[in-house]
Short mmCIF file of C-alpha atoms and ligand atoms in Angstrom, two decimals:
data_model
loop_
_atom_site.label_atom_id
_atom_site.label_comp_id
_atom_site.label_asym_id
_atom_site.label_seq_id
_atom_site.Cartn_x
_atom_site.Cartn_y
_atom_site.Cartn_z
CA MET A 1 -18.48 -28.01 67.87
CA ILE A 2 -20.64 -30.75 66.49
CA ILE A 3 -20.50 -29.11 63.10
CA ARG A 4 -16.74 -28.85 63.33
CA LEU A 5 -16.46 -32.52 64.23
CA ALA A 6 -18.77 -33.46 61.40
CA GLY A 7 -16.60 -31.42 59.06
CA LEU A 8 -13.52 -33.18 60.31
CA ALA A 9 -15.15 -36.55 59.86
CA LEU A 10 -16.05 -35.62 56.32
CA VAL A 11 -12.53 -34.56 55.53
CA LEU A 12 -11.22 -37.84 56.89
CA ALA A 13 -13.80 -39.71 54.89
CA VAL A 14 -12.98 -38.19 51.54
CA ASN A 15 -9.31 -37.60 51.84
CA PRO A 16 -7.37 -40.17 49.93
CA VAL A 17 -6.92 -43.46 51.65
CA SER A 18 -3.75 -43.68 49.68
CA ALA A 19 -2.75 -41.00 47.25
CA GLN A 20 -2.38 -43.20 44.21
CA SER A 21 0.72 -42.26 42.33
CA LEU A 22 2.63 -43.57 39.38
CA GLY A 23 5.64 -43.41 41.67
CA PRO A 24 9.17 -42.34 41.03
CA ALA A 25 9.20 -42.98 37.27
CA PRO A 26 9.84 -39.62 35.61
CA ASP A 27 7.00 -38.01 33.74
CA PRO A 28 7.90 -39.21 30.22
CA VAL A 29 7.21 -35.92 28.52
CA ALA A 30 7.37 -33.38 31.32
CA ALA A 31 6.50 -29.79 30.58
CA LEU A 32 9.10 -27.31 29.40
CA PRO A 33 8.79 -23.86 30.93
CA GLY A 34 6.74 -21.70 28.63
CA TYR A 35 6.38 -24.09 25.72
CA GLY A 36 4.27 -27.01 26.81
CA ARG A 37 5.95 -30.38 26.43
CA PRO A 38 8.97 -31.19 24.26
CA VAL A 39 8.14 -32.04 20.67
CA ASP A 40 8.99 -35.48 19.31
CA VAL A 41 10.71 -33.97 16.29
CA GLU A 42 11.12 -37.21 14.35
CA ALA A 43 7.56 -38.41 14.93
CA THR A 44 6.02 -35.12 13.82
CA ARG A 45 8.33 -34.97 10.78
CA LEU A 46 7.23 -38.46 9.76
CA ARG A 47 3.55 -37.51 10.16
CA ARG A 48 4.02 -34.48 7.88
CA GLN A 49 5.84 -36.65 5.36
CA GLN A 50 3.09 -39.31 5.43
CA LEU A 51 0.49 -36.61 4.87
CA ALA A 52 2.35 -35.05 1.95
CA LEU A 53 2.98 -38.45 0.34
CA HIS A 54 -0.74 -39.11 0.43
CA THR A 55 -1.82 -35.72 -0.88
CA GLY A 56 0.72 -35.33 -3.65
CA PRO A 57 1.79 -31.90 -4.94
CA GLY A 58 0.13 -28.81 -3.51
CA VAL A 59 0.10 -26.62 -0.42
CA ILE A 60 -1.29 -27.71 2.94
CA VAL A 61 -2.13 -25.07 5.54
CA ILE A 62 -3.16 -25.98 9.10
CA PRO A 63 -4.16 -23.27 11.60
CA ALA A 64 -3.53 -23.73 15.32
CA ALA A 65 -6.32 -23.09 17.81
CA THR A 66 -6.76 -19.47 18.75
CA SER A 67 -6.39 -18.29 22.31
CA ARG A 68 -9.80 -17.62 23.76
CA ASP A 69 -11.07 -15.58 26.62
CA LEU A 70 -13.38 -17.73 28.68
CA GLU A 71 -13.58 -15.64 31.78
CA ASP A 72 -14.49 -12.25 30.48
CA LEU A 73 -11.26 -10.28 30.51
CA VAL A 74 -9.13 -12.80 32.33
CA LEU A 75 -7.14 -14.74 29.78
CA GLN A 76 -5.23 -17.66 31.26
CA ASP A 77 -3.16 -20.35 29.62
CA ASN A 78 -5.42 -23.07 30.97
CA ASP A 79 -8.23 -21.75 28.74
CA PHE A 80 -6.26 -22.92 25.74
CA ARG A 81 -6.23 -26.37 24.21
CA GLN A 82 -4.37 -26.88 20.96
CA ASP A 83 -6.18 -27.91 17.78
CA ASP A 84 -5.69 -31.66 17.36
CA TYR A 85 -4.68 -31.52 13.67
CA PHE A 86 -2.11 -28.82 14.28
CA PHE A 87 -0.82 -30.69 17.32
CA TYR A 88 -0.57 -33.96 15.38
CA LEU A 89 1.67 -32.33 12.76
CA THR A 90 3.75 -30.07 15.03
CA GLY A 91 3.49 -31.30 18.66
CA LEU A 92 3.31 -27.64 19.59
CA GLU A 93 0.97 -25.98 22.08
CA SER A 94 1.40 -22.42 20.79
CA PRO A 95 -1.85 -20.51 20.09
CA ASN A 96 -2.55 -18.51 16.90
CA ALA A 97 0.17 -20.29 14.90
CA TRP A 98 0.07 -21.81 11.40
CA LEU A 99 1.75 -24.73 9.68
CA VAL A 100 2.34 -24.47 5.94
CA ILE A 101 3.58 -27.52 4.01
CA ALA A 102 4.74 -27.33 0.41
CA ALA A 103 4.20 -30.86 -0.88
CA GLY A 104 5.79 -32.34 -4.00
CA ALA A 105 5.73 -35.71 -5.72
CA SER A 106 8.05 -37.25 -3.15
CA GLY A 107 6.50 -35.77 -0.03
CA VAL A 108 7.36 -32.64 1.95
CA GLU A 109 9.44 -30.14 0.01
CA GLN A 110 9.40 -27.59 2.78
CA SER A 111 7.51 -27.05 6.04
CA HIS A 112 7.07 -23.57 7.49
CA LEU A 113 6.00 -22.73 11.00
CA VAL A 114 4.36 -19.34 11.39
CA LEU A 115 4.23 -17.90 14.91
CA PRO A 116 2.94 -14.64 16.41
CA ARG A 117 5.67 -12.33 17.60
CA ARG A 118 6.27 -12.40 21.32
CA ASN A 119 4.51 -9.75 23.35
CA VAL A 120 6.44 -9.16 26.54
CA ARG A 121 3.66 -7.14 28.17
CA GLN A 122 1.15 -9.89 27.53
CA GLU A 123 3.62 -12.52 28.71
CA GLN A 124 3.75 -10.81 32.08
CA TRP A 125 0.17 -11.98 32.48
CA THR A 126 0.06 -15.37 30.82
CA GLY A 127 3.63 -16.57 30.67
CA ARG A 128 6.32 -16.90 28.09
CA LYS A 129 5.40 -17.89 24.56
CA LEU A 130 7.41 -19.34 21.72
CA GLY A 131 8.09 -16.66 19.14
CA PRO A 132 9.62 -16.83 15.65
CA GLY A 133 13.35 -17.52 15.80
CA PRO A 134 15.99 -20.23 16.05
CA GLU A 135 14.63 -21.52 19.35
CA ALA A 136 11.37 -22.48 17.64
CA ALA A 137 13.23 -24.21 14.81
CA GLU A 138 15.28 -26.23 17.26
CA LEU A 139 12.29 -27.16 19.39
CA THR A 140 10.09 -28.28 16.50
CA GLY A 141 12.53 -29.47 13.84
CA VAL A 142 10.76 -27.15 11.36
CA MET A 143 13.66 -25.14 10.01
CA SER A 144 11.68 -22.35 8.39
CA VAL A 145 10.01 -20.28 11.11
CA LEU A 146 8.35 -17.02 10.15
CA SER A 147 6.40 -14.36 11.94
CA LEU A 148 2.66 -14.02 11.49
CA ASP A 149 3.14 -10.77 9.53
CA ALA A 150 4.75 -12.86 6.77
CA LEU A 151 1.90 -15.38 6.40
CA ASP A 152 0.13 -13.73 3.45
CA SER A 153 3.31 -13.36 1.42
CA LEU A 154 4.41 -16.90 2.31
CA MET A 155 1.09 -18.24 1.07
CA ALA A 156 1.21 -16.19 -2.13
CA ALA A 157 4.71 -17.49 -2.89
CA SER A 158 3.90 -21.10 -1.96
CA LEU A 159 0.75 -21.19 -4.08
CA SER A 160 2.44 -19.63 -7.09
CA GLN A 161 5.27 -22.20 -6.95
CA SER A 162 3.00 -25.13 -6.26
CA GLY A 163 1.91 -27.62 -8.84
CA GLY A 164 -1.29 -28.49 -6.98
CA PRO A 165 -4.28 -27.28 -5.00
CA LEU A 166 -4.57 -25.83 -1.50
CA ARG A 167 -5.61 -28.22 1.25
CA THR A 168 -6.73 -27.34 4.76
CA VAL A 169 -9.03 -28.33 7.59
CA VAL A 170 -11.99 -26.78 5.78
CA ALA A 171 -14.31 -26.81 8.79
CA ARG A 172 -12.05 -24.40 10.66
CA GLN A 173 -12.21 -21.62 8.08
CA SER A 174 -14.78 -19.77 10.13
CA GLU A 175 -12.40 -19.55 13.10
CA GLY A 176 -10.26 -16.67 11.98
CA SER A 177 -9.22 -18.60 8.94
CA GLY A 178 -11.85 -17.26 6.55
CA ARG A 179 -8.57 -15.76 5.53
CA ILE A 180 -7.67 -19.02 3.76
CA ARG A 181 -10.26 -18.53 1.03
CA ARG A 182 -8.82 -15.10 0.29
CA TRP A 183 -5.52 -16.69 -0.73
CA LEU A 184 -7.30 -18.30 -3.69
CA ASP A 185 -9.02 -17.03 -6.81
CA PRO A 186 -12.77 -17.64 -6.57
CA ALA A 187 -12.62 -20.48 -9.09
CA GLU A 188 -9.72 -22.29 -7.42
CA GLU A 189 -10.50 -25.36 -5.41
CA LEU A 190 -9.89 -25.76 -1.68
CA ILE A 191 -9.65 -29.38 -0.59
CA ASP A 192 -10.53 -30.69 2.86
CA VAL A 193 -7.53 -32.54 4.26
CA ARG A 194 -9.42 -33.92 7.26
CA PRO A 195 -10.45 -37.34 5.87
CA LEU A 196 -6.80 -38.08 5.14
CA LEU A 197 -5.56 -36.84 8.50
CA ASP A 198 -8.34 -38.72 10.29
CA SER A 199 -7.28 -41.91 8.61
CA LEU A 200 -3.61 -41.35 9.54
CA ARG A 201 -4.59 -40.54 13.14
CA THR A 202 -6.41 -43.86 13.46
CA VAL A 203 -3.14 -45.78 13.72
CA LYS A 204 -1.05 -44.50 16.63
CA ASP A 205 2.73 -44.15 16.41
CA ASP A 206 5.14 -44.77 19.29
CA ALA A 207 5.20 -41.15 20.44
CA GLU A 208 1.41 -41.08 20.61
CA MET A 209 1.35 -44.36 22.52
CA VAL A 210 3.68 -42.98 25.22
CA ARG A 211 1.12 -40.27 25.94
CA LEU A 212 -1.95 -42.46 25.57
CA ARG A 213 -0.52 -45.14 27.85
CA ARG A 214 0.25 -42.50 30.46
CA ALA A 215 -3.29 -41.09 30.27
CA ILE A 216 -4.72 -44.59 30.64
CA ASP A 217 -2.36 -45.59 33.49
CA ILE A 218 -3.36 -42.47 35.40
CA THR A 219 -7.02 -43.25 34.81
CA ALA A 220 -6.60 -46.82 36.05
CA LEU A 221 -4.96 -45.46 39.21
CA ALA A 222 -7.91 -43.14 39.70
CA HIS A 223 -10.27 -46.12 39.50
CA ARG A 224 -8.22 -47.91 42.13
CA ALA A 225 -8.25 -44.82 44.35
CA ALA A 226 -12.02 -44.51 43.94
CA MET A 227 -12.58 -48.17 44.78
CA GLN A 228 -10.63 -47.69 47.98
CA ALA A 229 -12.27 -44.42 48.96
CA VAL A 230 -15.95 -45.02 48.23
CA ARG A 231 -18.39 -45.72 51.04
CA PRO A 232 -22.09 -45.35 51.75
CA ASN A 233 -23.34 -41.79 52.38
CA MET A 234 -20.53 -40.23 50.41
CA TYR A 235 -21.62 -37.81 47.67
CA GLU A 236 -20.88 -38.58 44.06
CA TYR A 237 -18.87 -35.36 43.78
CA GLN A 238 -16.62 -36.51 46.59
CA LEU A 239 -15.78 -39.61 44.60
CA GLU A 240 -15.29 -37.41 41.54
CA ALA A 241 -12.85 -35.33 43.62
CA GLU A 242 -10.89 -38.43 44.58
CA ILE A 243 -10.69 -39.37 40.90
CA GLU A 244 -9.67 -35.97 39.61
CA TYR A 245 -7.22 -35.48 42.47
CA THR A 246 -5.50 -38.65 41.32
CA PHE A 247 -5.46 -37.33 37.74
CA ARG A 248 -3.71 -34.13 38.69
CA VAL A 249 -1.35 -35.56 41.25
CA ASN A 250 -0.03 -37.80 38.47
CA GLY A 251 0.45 -35.01 35.96
CA ALA A 252 -2.74 -35.20 33.90
CA ASP A 253 -3.43 -31.87 32.19
CA ARG A 254 -7.20 -31.98 32.53
CA VAL A 255 -10.14 -34.33 32.16
CA GLY A 256 -10.64 -35.67 28.65
CA PHE A 257 -14.40 -35.30 29.24
CA PRO A 258 -16.51 -34.46 32.31
CA SER A 259 -16.27 -37.29 34.84
CA ILE A 260 -19.39 -39.46 34.98
CA VAL A 261 -20.04 -40.67 38.52
CA GLY A 262 -23.57 -42.04 38.63
CA SER A 263 -24.93 -44.06 41.53
CA GLY A 264 -28.25 -45.86 42.03
CA PRO A 265 -30.81 -44.35 39.62
CA ASN A 266 -28.07 -42.26 38.01
CA SER A 267 -26.21 -45.42 37.00
CA THR A 268 -28.72 -45.90 34.18
CA THR A 269 -28.21 -42.42 32.69
CA LEU A 270 -25.49 -42.93 30.12
CA HIS A 271 -23.70 -39.60 30.35
CA TYR A 272 -24.82 -38.39 33.80
CA ASP A 273 -22.21 -35.95 35.09
CA ILE A 274 -24.02 -33.79 37.62
CA ASN A 275 -22.53 -35.97 40.38
CA ARG A 276 -24.56 -34.55 43.26
CA ARG A 277 -26.35 -37.57 44.70
CA ARG A 278 -25.58 -39.10 48.06
CA MET A 279 -24.74 -42.76 47.52
CA GLY A 280 -26.48 -45.51 49.42
CA ALA A 281 -25.24 -48.84 50.76
CA GLY A 282 -27.00 -51.05 48.19
CA ASP A 283 -26.18 -48.91 45.14
CA VAL A 284 -23.76 -49.52 42.36
CA VAL A 285 -21.86 -46.52 41.03
CA VAL A 286 -20.79 -46.19 37.40
CA MET A 287 -17.52 -44.27 37.02
CA ASP A 288 -16.80 -43.39 33.37
CA ILE A 289 -13.64 -41.30 33.46
CA GLY A 290 -10.61 -40.29 31.42
CA ALA A 291 -7.50 -38.31 32.27
CA GLU A 292 -6.03 -36.20 29.47
CA TYR A 293 -2.25 -36.25 29.30
CA GLY A 294 -0.17 -34.52 26.62
CA GLN A 295 -3.28 -33.97 24.43
CA TYR A 296 -4.37 -37.66 24.61
CA THR A 297 -7.28 -38.96 26.65
CA ALA A 298 -8.23 -42.23 28.29
CA ASP A 299 -11.82 -43.49 28.57
CA VAL A 300 -12.31 -46.23 31.16
CA THR A 301 -15.48 -47.26 32.99
CA ARG A 302 -15.85 -49.33 36.11
CA THR A 303 -19.07 -50.12 37.96
CA ILE A 304 -18.65 -51.00 41.62
CA PRO A 305 -20.84 -51.62 44.68
CA VAL A 306 -20.82 -48.62 47.01
CA ASN A 307 -20.56 -50.84 50.09
CA GLY A 308 -17.84 -53.05 48.64
CA ARG A 309 -19.88 -56.15 47.88
CA PHE A 310 -22.15 -56.79 44.89
CA THR A 311 -25.61 -58.19 45.68
CA PRO A 312 -26.32 -61.54 43.95
CA ARG A 313 -28.47 -59.69 41.38
CA GLN A 314 -25.83 -57.04 40.72
CA ARG A 315 -23.20 -59.74 40.44
CA ASP A 316 -25.27 -61.69 37.88
CA ILE A 317 -25.85 -58.67 35.63
CA TYR A 318 -22.23 -57.57 36.06
CA SER A 319 -20.98 -61.02 35.06
CA LEU A 320 -23.16 -61.00 31.98
CA VAL A 321 -21.77 -57.63 30.84
CA LEU A 322 -18.22 -58.73 31.65
CA GLY A 323 -18.65 -61.95 29.67
CA ALA A 324 -19.94 -59.97 26.68
CA GLN A 325 -17.00 -57.58 26.92
CA GLN A 326 -14.48 -60.42 27.16
CA ALA A 327 -16.03 -62.20 24.17
CA ALA A 328 -15.56 -59.04 22.11
CA ILE A 329 -11.99 -58.53 23.39
CA ASP A 330 -11.13 -62.12 22.51
CA ALA A 331 -12.24 -61.47 18.93
CA VAL A 332 -10.03 -58.42 18.37
CA ARG A 333 -7.44 -58.77 15.62
CA PRO A 334 -6.49 -56.72 12.57
CA GLY A 335 -9.35 -56.77 10.07
CA VAL A 336 -12.24 -57.02 12.51
CA THR A 337 -14.93 -54.29 12.46
CA PHE A 338 -16.77 -52.51 15.27
CA GLU A 339 -19.98 -53.95 13.90
CA GLU A 340 -18.65 -57.50 14.22
CA LEU A 341 -17.47 -56.89 17.78
CA ASN A 342 -20.83 -55.41 18.68
CA GLY A 343 -22.53 -58.46 17.21
CA ILE A 344 -20.31 -60.79 19.25
CA ALA A 345 -21.14 -58.95 22.48
CA ARG A 346 -24.86 -58.99 21.71
CA SER A 347 -24.83 -62.69 20.85
CA TYR A 348 -23.10 -63.42 24.14
CA VAL A 349 -25.85 -61.59 26.02
CA ASP A 350 -28.55 -63.39 24.00
CA GLU A 351 -27.01 -66.76 24.78
CA HIS A 352 -26.29 -66.18 28.46
CA SER A 353 -29.32 -64.22 29.70
CA GLY A 354 -31.11 -67.32 31.00
CA GLU A 355 -33.82 -66.15 33.41
CA LEU A 356 -32.00 -62.94 34.34
CA CYS A 357 -34.35 -60.71 32.35
CA GLY A 358 -37.68 -62.50 32.64
CA GLY A 359 -36.76 -65.22 30.19
CA GLN A 360 -35.96 -62.69 27.44
CA SER A 361 -32.59 -61.52 26.26
CA CYS A 362 -31.11 -58.84 28.50
CA ASN A 363 -30.20 -57.02 25.29
CA ARG A 364 -33.49 -55.15 25.73
CA TYR A 365 -31.49 -53.15 28.31
CA SER A 366 -28.58 -52.51 25.97
CA LEU A 367 -28.73 -48.94 24.69
CA HIS A 368 -25.55 -48.19 22.75
CA GLY A 369 -22.83 -49.56 20.50
CA ILE A 370 -19.72 -50.83 22.22
CA SER A 371 -16.83 -49.13 20.46
CA HIS A 372 -15.29 -45.88 19.32
CA HIS A 373 -11.76 -44.84 18.44
CA LEU A 374 -9.68 -43.22 21.17
CA GLY A 375 -6.86 -40.68 20.93
CA MET A 376 -6.74 -36.92 21.16
CA ARG A 377 -10.53 -36.97 21.34
CA VAL A 378 -12.48 -39.29 23.58
CA HIS A 379 -14.65 -40.17 20.57
CA ASP A 380 -11.68 -39.95 18.28
CA VAL A 381 -11.62 -39.44 14.54
CA GLY A 382 -11.62 -42.40 12.19
CA ASP A 383 -14.23 -44.19 10.12
CA ARG A 384 -16.10 -46.55 12.43
CA ARG A 385 -17.14 -48.76 9.51
CA LEU A 386 -13.64 -49.73 8.42
CA PRO A 387 -11.76 -52.88 9.52
CA LEU A 388 -9.37 -52.20 12.39
CA GLN A 389 -5.66 -52.03 11.68
CA ALA A 390 -2.81 -52.98 13.99
CA GLY A 391 -1.92 -49.87 16.00
CA ALA A 392 -5.50 -48.64 16.34
CA VAL A 393 -6.74 -47.82 19.84
CA PHE A 394 -10.42 -48.04 20.67
CA THR A 395 -12.87 -48.85 23.47
CA ILE A 396 -14.96 -51.91 24.20
CA GLU A 397 -17.78 -50.83 26.51
CA PRO A 398 -20.92 -52.94 26.73
CA GLY A 399 -23.57 -51.89 29.22
CA LEU A 400 -27.01 -52.90 30.49
CA TYR A 401 -29.32 -50.29 32.02
CA ILE A 402 -32.33 -51.55 34.01
CA ASN A 403 -34.25 -48.43 35.02
CA ASP A 404 -36.81 -50.27 37.15
CA GLU A 405 -34.07 -51.62 39.38
CA ASN A 406 -31.89 -48.49 39.44
CA LEU A 407 -29.21 -50.76 38.09
CA GLY A 408 -26.85 -49.68 35.34
CA ILE A 409 -23.70 -51.66 34.61
CA ARG A 410 -21.08 -50.51 32.11
CA ILE A 411 -17.55 -51.87 31.77
CA GLU A 412 -15.21 -50.04 29.42
CA ASP A 413 -11.61 -50.77 28.52
CA ASP A 414 -9.11 -49.22 26.13
CA ILE A 415 -7.78 -51.68 23.59
CA LEU A 416 -4.72 -51.59 21.33
CA VAL A 417 -4.96 -53.76 18.21
CA THR A 418 -1.74 -55.76 17.97
CA ALA A 419 -0.45 -57.83 15.03
CA THR A 420 -2.19 -60.91 16.42
CA GLY A 421 -4.91 -59.73 18.81
CA ALA A 422 -5.49 -57.17 21.55
CA GLU A 423 -3.68 -55.52 24.42
CA ILE A 424 -5.93 -54.24 27.20
CA LEU A 425 -4.24 -50.93 27.97
CA SER A 426 -6.48 -50.30 31.00
CA ALA A 427 -5.85 -53.69 32.63
CA ASN A 428 -4.52 -52.02 35.81
CA ALA A 429 -8.08 -51.07 36.77
CA PRO A 430 -9.61 -54.13 38.50
CA ARG A 431 -12.35 -55.53 36.29
CA THR A 432 -13.68 -58.82 37.64
CA VAL A 433 -16.13 -59.05 40.56
CA GLU A 434 -13.45 -60.80 42.62
CA ALA A 435 -10.69 -58.27 41.86
CA ILE A 436 -12.96 -55.30 42.61
CA GLU A 437 -14.26 -56.76 45.88
CA GLU A 438 -10.76 -57.76 46.93
CA LEU A 439 -9.37 -54.26 46.43
CA MET A 440 -12.31 -52.74 48.28
CA ARG A 441 -11.89 -55.22 51.15
CA GLY A 442 -8.19 -54.42 51.26
CA ALA A 443 -9.08 -50.77 51.88
CA SER A 444 -10.49 -52.04 55.20
CA ARG A 445 -13.83 -50.45 54.60
CA ILE A 446 -15.63 -53.75 54.37
CA PRO A 447 -15.68 -56.27 57.23
N1 LIG B 1 -17.08 -41.52 28.15
C1 LIG B 1 -17.92 -41.49 27.03
C2 LIG B 1 -17.98 -42.76 26.35
O1 LIG B 1 -17.67 -43.77 26.94
O2 LIG B 1 -18.27 -42.88 25.20
MN1 MN B 2 -16.48 -43.74 28.64
MN1 MN B 3 -16.26 -44.62 25.55
#
């Protein structure tokens, strides 16, 4: 009986105080039965055109990800995640497909989508797939749709008509696409199209921003839910469950990376994701989390006091990190570099450490750079050395990690570079000491 009561108490403790939800607004790109989400036909057409304009004449071939069998013989659709390059250019979640672009001097001359034929017996197990046919053309806006059996002859014809080389994502040749090399004579060159695609992917278009904003909004809600649910003696995995429950209940497809929920000593381990410790009343807990929605992931970190109120020491270190982050955010504009932003954050810490770290700069506890691009990958593609352009999305995430005090503080927000400055996309997650404590007090956990 006692055990049963304890179990009940635990359930009450971890069940959501309030199931955080984005509310009645419709899921902006809700799933279509069998095909993933609808394709933004115009956005993907423009991306293909941009690519072809940059490459000039030749043939571009992009393989989709292959379906994989993670659980021995049990193949399920959830095991599959589309290749980011293929997704960028097609918006399609179909496995084992190919995109072939014949490029001329004025951009795309013809795009071809190559799809495996449907297999009704297989579909009984893993659901309906998009096969070659008019439905695929209508869904994707790629008017030439062929079956996989026609790929070799399509490539032979495209290469013989082309006035230029073959380009592909060279690194993926080993994944079933060693086949690509066989389409060429040994002396013919194969050019890696990734640097170009990576550079295009650095600036997000409107269709990408719809998905990214949704991923980030969901993640901010999860932070709010966690702030309201956390309490001393809870396990880190219970807080992780609250977070990931909020992801799924709002339509996130999966986590963009394993959730980091590190309390007390674990708060100083940068990518701790075991999440098994029982949290104590005086601990802080670092929650570095990101929902993935429609192939795009958020990456937002909040550090909060488990009992709802920062100690004076925690508050001082937190305020120093927050000040450094804000100084970097204030400096964001087109043309700035990650290195400059990092320097601004470090200078802030140097100038404001006072006696907080024994009279030295608290930067001795700073262990990592503060920025990376964000998009389909949590550490997204793009050259980190180049000046930022309007439309880029990236993180600003300073942290200080004081092992001797079991005190790690990281604050991470997702930033859109605008024409004149920055938009904090993750602003819905409380960030100041006052806002965090107020939300936690409002959850009536704290007297
Ligand atoms: N979540 C990993 C990172 O912040 O870089
Ligand atoms: Mn992060
Ligand atoms: Mn990050």
